[in-house]
Amino acid sequence: MSSADTADDGVAKFVQPNRGFLGTIQHWLHVNPALVPLIVLVASIVVFGLLLGSKFFSPFALTLILQQVQIVGIVAAAQSLVILTAGIDLSVGAIAVISSVVMGQFTFRYGLPVEISIACGLLFGTAIGAVNGWLIAAMKLPPFIVTLGMWQIVLAANFLYSANETIRSQEIAENAAMLQLLGAKFSVGGAVFTVGVLFMVLLVLVLAYVLRHTAWGRHVYAVGDDAEAAELSGVNVKGTIISVYAVAGLICAFAGWALIGRIGSVSPTSGQLLNIESITAVVIGGISLFGGRGSILGTFFGALIVGVFTLGLRLMGADAQWTYLLIGVLIIAAVAVDQWIRKVAA
């Protein structure tokens, strides 16, 4: 019997296929892509909680995880938007760092008001992202090649412009404290949060809403799923891709601002691993590298998973290499699960 049977009144009625137990789970995970990283996150918290007890479950330890992943979480949010379009951005870390350098240099080298310097840094990051998007959408160049080249260009420009000089924390605190705004701490009970953590959470919630409930968000998924079909259905594919990379650049610039608050200084050598760390959070978070499927909440959970493993193993006194080993296993497992879930749509 086919899935569409014709009733006596001539109206076709669709019968739900009998997927079986594994098929039902597969379909459920396909519909709710953030569920897998959420399960892994809860399981890892429970395991480390049982092994370490109150040492891990203390409010300070749990909020320390949020503080440690705030920069990666913000950059990973930008990376998520790009990967949802079936692209990739290897320049996210370099954009974040050079944006922070622009903010610092404009304040201390040119004497601009700190608010204007921050705005310039945000615009600079957005412009670099827009150039990436234009080269990919208009010039039809591969995202990997474009962003790899932009990473090298921005990295070199960063060191040349800053002369590899670090603006010290004390100097910033005395003359431009607003640069460290996202690193400001406040306590709620025994938990210690930063403004950067709040920004990361709000960013994830806003992007989750935008991707699910706006036309732009639906266009992002449509382009990642099938760009040609999206264009035939009336989606401005070129404009969507350029806007995605521009928004990603803006988010990375905010990450650069948060980076100043996190380390206290403006350093051209900071954030060297943000590219890899952001992709790691996205992959573990269940966003498909093939584009068109995934959730920004999953990326947030993926960043937290890395933070939980890092802190948990550190508290256990384990060698740091175990963290890389387990995260590597998680990456491969996440891609394998994604491939299995994608068979639902095949």
Coordinates of C-alpha atoms in Angstrom, one line a residue:
M1 CA 0.0 0.0 0.0
S2 CA 1.4 3.4 -0.9
S3 CA 1.7 6.3 1.5
A4 CA -1.1 8.1 -0.4
D5 CA -4.3 6.2 -0.6
T6 CA -7.5 7.5 -2.2
A7 CA -10.6 7.5 0.0
D8 CA -14.1 7.0 -1.3
D9 CA -14.6 10.7 -1.7
G10 CA -11.6 10.9 -4.0
V11 CA -9.4 12.8 -1.6
A12 CA -5.9 11.5 -1.2
K13 CA -5.0 10.6 2.4
F14 CA -1.3 10.2 3.5
V15 CA -0.4 7.3 5.8
Q16 CA 2.5 7.8 8.1
P17 CA 5.2 5.2 7.3
N18 CA 6.1 2.5 9.9
R19 CA 9.7 3.5 10.6
G20 CA 10.3 1.1 13.5
F21 CA 12.1 2.1 16.7
L22 CA 15.5 3.1 15.2
G23 CA 13.8 4.9 12.3
T24 CA 11.6 6.9 14.7
I25 CA 14.7 8.0 16.7
Q26 CA 16.4 8.8 13.4
H27 CA 13.5 11.0 12.3
W28 CA 13.2 12.6 15.7
L29 CA 16.8 13.6 15.7
H30 CA 16.5 14.9 12.2
V31 CA 13.6 17.2 13.2
N32 CA 15.4 18.3 16.4
P33 CA 19.1 18.6 15.5
A34 CA 20.0 20.2 18.9
L35 CA 18.9 17.1 20.8
V36 CA 22.1 15.1 20.3
P37 CA 24.5 17.7 21.7
L38 CA 22.1 18.4 24.5
I39 CA 22.0 14.7 25.5
V40 CA 25.8 14.6 25.3
L41 CA 26.1 17.8 27.4
V42 CA 23.8 16.5 30.1
A43 CA 25.5 13.1 30.2
S44 CA 29.0 14.7 30.5
I45 CA 27.8 17.0 33.3
V46 CA 26.3 14.0 35.1
V47 CA 29.5 11.8 34.7
F48 CA 31.9 14.5 35.9
G49 CA 29.5 15.4 38.7
L50 CA 29.5 11.8 39.9
L51 CA 33.3 11.6 39.6
L52 CA 34.1 15.0 41.2
G53 CA 31.0 15.8 43.4
S54 CA 30.7 19.3 44.8
K55 CA 34.1 20.2 43.3
F56 CA 32.5 20.2 39.9
F57 CA 28.9 21.0 40.8
S58 CA 29.8 24.3 42.6
P59 CA 28.2 27.4 41.2
F60 CA 31.7 28.9 40.6
A61 CA 32.9 25.9 38.6
L62 CA 29.8 25.7 36.4
T63 CA 29.8 29.4 35.6
L64 CA 33.6 29.2 35.0
I65 CA 32.7 27.0 32.1
L66 CA 30.6 29.8 30.6
Q67 CA 33.4 32.3 31.1
Q68 CA 35.9 30.0 29.4
V69 CA 33.7 29.3 26.3
Q70 CA 32.3 32.8 25.9
I71 CA 34.7 33.9 23.1
V72 CA 34.5 30.5 21.3
G73 CA 30.7 30.5 21.7
I74 CA 30.4 34.0 20.0
V75 CA 32.7 33.1 17.2
A76 CA 31.0 29.7 16.8
A77 CA 27.7 31.5 16.4
A78 CA 29.2 33.3 13.4
Q79 CA 30.6 30.1 12.0
S80 CA 27.2 28.4 12.4
L81 CA 25.6 31.0 10.0
V82 CA 28.2 30.4 7.4
I83 CA 28.1 26.6 7.6
L84 CA 24.3 26.6 7.4
T85 CA 24.8 28.0 3.9
A86 CA 27.1 25.1 3.1
G87 CA 30.2 27.4 3.4
I88 CA 33.0 27.7 5.9
D89 CA 34.9 30.6 7.2
L90 CA 38.6 30.1 8.2
S91 CA 39.1 33.8 8.8
V92 CA 36.8 34.2 11.9
G93 CA 39.6 34.2 14.4
A94 CA 41.7 36.6 12.5
I95 CA 38.7 39.0 12.0
A96 CA 38.0 38.9 15.8
V97 CA 41.7 39.7 16.6
I98 CA 42.1 42.5 14.1
S99 CA 38.8 44.1 15.2
S100 CA 40.1 44.2 18.7
V101 CA 43.4 45.7 17.5
V102 CA 41.5 48.4 15.6
M103 CA 39.5 49.2 18.7
G104 CA 42.7 49.5 20.8
Q105 CA 44.9 51.3 18.2
F106 CA 42.2 53.8 17.2
T107 CA 41.8 54.7 20.9
F108 CA 45.5 55.0 21.9
R109 CA 47.3 55.8 18.6
Y110 CA 44.8 58.2 17.2
G111 CA 43.2 59.5 20.4
L112 CA 39.6 58.8 19.2
P113 CA 36.8 58.5 21.8
V114 CA 36.6 54.8 22.9
E115 CA 33.0 54.6 21.7
I116 CA 33.9 55.6 18.2
S117 CA 36.9 53.2 18.2
I118 CA 34.7 50.3 19.2
A119 CA 32.2 51.2 16.4
C120 CA 35.1 51.4 13.9
G121 CA 36.2 47.9 15.0
L122 CA 32.7 46.5 14.5
L123 CA 32.4 48.1 11.1
F124 CA 35.9 46.8 10.1
G125 CA 34.9 43.2 11.0
T126 CA 31.6 43.6 9.1
A127 CA 33.5 44.9 6.0
I128 CA 35.9 42.0 5.9
G129 CA 33.0 39.5 6.2
A130 CA 31.2 41.3 3.4
V131 CA 34.3 41.1 1.2
N132 CA 34.4 37.3 1.9
G133 CA 30.7 37.0 1.0
W134 CA 31.1 39.0 -2.2
L135 CA 34.0 37.0 -3.4
I136 CA 32.1 33.8 -2.8
A137 CA 28.7 34.8 -4.1
A138 CA 29.6 37.2 -6.9
M139 CA 32.9 35.8 -8.1
K140 CA 31.9 32.2 -7.4
L141 CA 35.1 31.4 -5.6
P142 CA 35.1 28.4 -3.2
P143 CA 34.5 29.5 0.5
F144 CA 37.4 27.4 1.7
I145 CA 39.9 29.1 -0.6
V146 CA 38.5 32.6 -0.1
T147 CA 38.5 32.5 3.7
L148 CA 41.9 30.7 3.9
G149 CA 43.4 33.5 1.8
M150 CA 41.6 36.1 3.9
W151 CA 42.8 34.5 7.1
Q152 CA 46.4 35.0 5.9
I153 CA 45.8 38.5 4.6
V154 CA 44.1 39.7 7.8
L155 CA 46.7 37.9 10.0
A156 CA 49.5 39.6 8.2
A157 CA 47.8 43.0 8.3
N158 CA 47.1 42.6 12.0
F159 CA 50.8 42.2 12.8
L160 CA 51.9 44.9 10.4
Y161 CA 49.4 47.4 11.6
S162 CA 49.9 46.8 15.3
A163 CA 53.7 46.4 15.0
N164 CA 53.2 43.3 17.1
E165 CA 52.7 45.5 20.2
T166 CA 50.3 44.7 23.0
I167 CA 48.3 47.5 24.7
R168 CA 48.6 46.6 28.4
S169 CA 45.6 45.9 30.7
Q170 CA 46.6 48.6 33.2
E171 CA 46.7 51.3 30.4
I172 CA 43.3 50.3 29.2
A173 CA 41.7 50.2 32.7
E174 CA 43.0 53.7 33.3
N175 CA 42.2 55.4 30.0
A176 CA 39.6 53.3 28.1
A177 CA 37.8 51.0 30.5
M178 CA 34.9 50.6 28.1
L179 CA 37.2 48.4 26.0
Q180 CA 37.0 45.9 28.9
L181 CA 33.2 46.2 29.3
L182 CA 32.4 42.6 28.2
G183 CA 34.9 41.3 30.7
A184 CA 33.2 43.0 33.7
K185 CA 32.1 40.5 36.3
F186 CA 29.1 40.4 38.6
S187 CA 27.8 37.8 41.1
V188 CA 24.5 36.0 41.4
G189 CA 24.6 34.0 44.6
G190 CA 27.8 32.0 44.4
A191 CA 27.9 32.2 40.6
V192 CA 30.2 34.7 38.8
F193 CA 29.1 35.9 35.4
T194 CA 30.6 38.4 32.9
V195 CA 28.9 40.8 30.6
G196 CA 30.4 38.7 27.7
V197 CA 28.6 35.6 28.9
L198 CA 25.3 37.5 28.9
F199 CA 26.1 38.8 25.4
M200 CA 26.8 35.2 24.2
V201 CA 23.5 33.9 25.6
L202 CA 21.5 36.7 24.2
L203 CA 23.2 36.4 20.8
V204 CA 22.3 32.7 20.6
L205 CA 18.7 33.4 21.6
V206 CA 18.4 36.2 19.0
L207 CA 19.9 34.1 16.2
A208 CA 17.8 31.1 17.1
Y209 CA 14.7 33.3 16.8
V210 CA 15.9 34.9 13.6
L211 CA 16.7 31.6 11.9
R212 CA 13.4 30.0 12.8
H213 CA 10.9 32.9 12.5
T214 CA 12.2 35.3 9.8
A215 CA 12.3 35.2 6.0
W216 CA 16.1 35.8 6.1
G217 CA 16.5 32.8 8.4
R218 CA 14.5 30.5 6.1
H219 CA 16.5 31.8 3.2
V220 CA 19.8 30.9 5.0
Y221 CA 18.5 27.3 5.4
A222 CA 17.2 27.2 1.8
V223 CA 20.5 28.3 0.3
G224 CA 22.4 25.7 2.4
D225 CA 20.0 22.9 1.4
D226 CA 20.0 23.6 -2.3
A227 CA 21.2 27.0 -3.7
E228 CA 19.8 26.3 -7.2
A229 CA 16.4 25.3 -6.0
A230 CA 16.3 28.3 -3.6
E231 CA 17.1 30.7 -6.5
L232 CA 14.4 29.1 -8.6
S233 CA 11.9 29.7 -5.8
G234 CA 12.7 33.4 -5.7
V235 CA 15.4 33.6 -3.0
N236 CA 18.2 36.1 -3.6
V237 CA 21.0 33.6 -3.1
K238 CA 23.8 36.1 -3.8
G239 CA 22.4 38.7 -1.4
T240 CA 21.8 36.0 1.3
I241 CA 25.3 34.7 1.1
I242 CA 26.9 38.2 1.3
S243 CA 24.7 39.2 4.2
V244 CA 25.5 36.0 6.1
Y245 CA 29.3 36.6 5.8
A246 CA 28.8 40.2 6.7
V247 CA 26.8 39.4 9.8
A248 CA 29.4 36.7 10.7
G249 CA 32.1 39.4 10.4
L250 CA 30.1 41.7 12.7
I251 CA 29.7 38.9 15.3
C252 CA 33.4 38.1 15.1
A253 CA 34.1 41.8 15.8
F254 CA 32.0 41.6 18.9
A255 CA 34.1 38.5 19.8
G256 CA 37.2 40.7 19.5
W257 CA 35.7 43.2 21.9
A258 CA 34.9 40.4 24.3
L259 CA 38.4 39.1 23.9
I260 CA 39.8 42.4 25.2
G261 CA 37.6 42.0 28.3
R262 CA 38.5 38.4 28.7
I263 CA 42.4 38.8 28.6
G264 CA 42.3 42.5 29.8
S265 CA 44.7 43.6 27.0
V266 CA 44.7 44.2 23.2
S267 CA 47.1 41.6 21.9
P268 CA 47.7 40.8 18.2
T269 CA 48.8 37.3 19.1
S270 CA 45.6 36.3 20.9
G271 CA 42.8 34.0 19.6
Q272 CA 45.1 31.9 17.4
L273 CA 42.9 28.7 17.8
L274 CA 39.5 30.4 17.4
N275 CA 39.1 29.0 13.8
I276 CA 39.5 25.4 14.8
E277 CA 37.7 25.8 18.1
S278 CA 34.6 27.4 16.4
I279 CA 34.4 24.7 13.8
T280 CA 34.7 22.1 16.6
A281 CA 31.8 23.6 18.5
V282 CA 29.7 23.8 15.3
V283 CA 30.4 20.1 14.4
I284 CA 29.8 18.7 17.9
G285 CA 26.7 20.9 18.1
G286 CA 25.1 19.0 15.2
I287 CA 25.2 21.5 12.4
S288 CA 25.7 19.6 9.1
L289 CA 28.9 20.5 7.2
F290 CA 26.8 20.0 4.1
G291 CA 24.6 23.0 5.0
G292 CA 20.9 23.4 5.4
R293 CA 20.4 21.5 8.7
G294 CA 21.2 22.3 12.3
S295 CA 20.5 24.6 15.1
I296 CA 22.3 27.6 16.7
L297 CA 21.4 26.1 20.1
G298 CA 23.2 23.0 19.1
T299 CA 26.4 25.1 18.5
F300 CA 25.9 26.6 22.0
F301 CA 25.6 23.1 23.5
G302 CA 28.7 22.0 21.5
A303 CA 30.8 24.9 23.0
L304 CA 29.6 24.0 26.4
I305 CA 30.5 20.3 25.9
V306 CA 34.1 21.3 25.1
G307 CA 34.1 23.5 28.2
V308 CA 32.7 20.7 30.4
F309 CA 35.3 18.2 29.2
T310 CA 38.2 20.7 29.6
L311 CA 37.3 21.8 33.1
G312 CA 36.3 18.3 34.2
L313 CA 39.5 16.6 33.1
R314 CA 41.5 19.5 34.6
L315 CA 39.9 19.1 38.0
M316 CA 40.6 15.4 37.8
G317 CA 44.3 16.2 37.2
A318 CA 44.3 14.4 33.8
D319 CA 46.9 15.3 31.1
A320 CA 45.6 18.0 28.8
Q321 CA 46.1 15.6 25.8
W322 CA 43.1 13.6 27.0
T323 CA 40.9 16.6 26.3
Y324 CA 42.1 16.7 22.7
L325 CA 41.7 13.0 22.4
L326 CA 38.1 12.9 23.7
I327 CA 37.1 16.0 21.7
G328 CA 38.5 14.4 18.5
V329 CA 36.4 11.3 19.2
L330 CA 33.3 13.6 19.7
I331 CA 34.0 15.3 16.4
I332 CA 34.2 12.1 14.4
A333 CA 31.1 10.7 16.3
A334 CA 29.1 13.9 15.6
V335 CA 29.9 13.7 11.8
A336 CA 28.9 10.0 11.8
V337 CA 25.6 10.7 13.6
D338 CA 24.9 13.5 11.1
Q339 CA 25.5 11.2 8.2
W340 CA 23.1 8.7 9.8
I341 CA 20.4 11.3 10.4
R342 CA 20.7 12.7 6.9
K343 CA 19.5 9.3 5.5
V344 CA 16.0 10.4 6.7
A345 CA 15.9 13.0 4.0
A346 CA 17.5 10.7 1.4

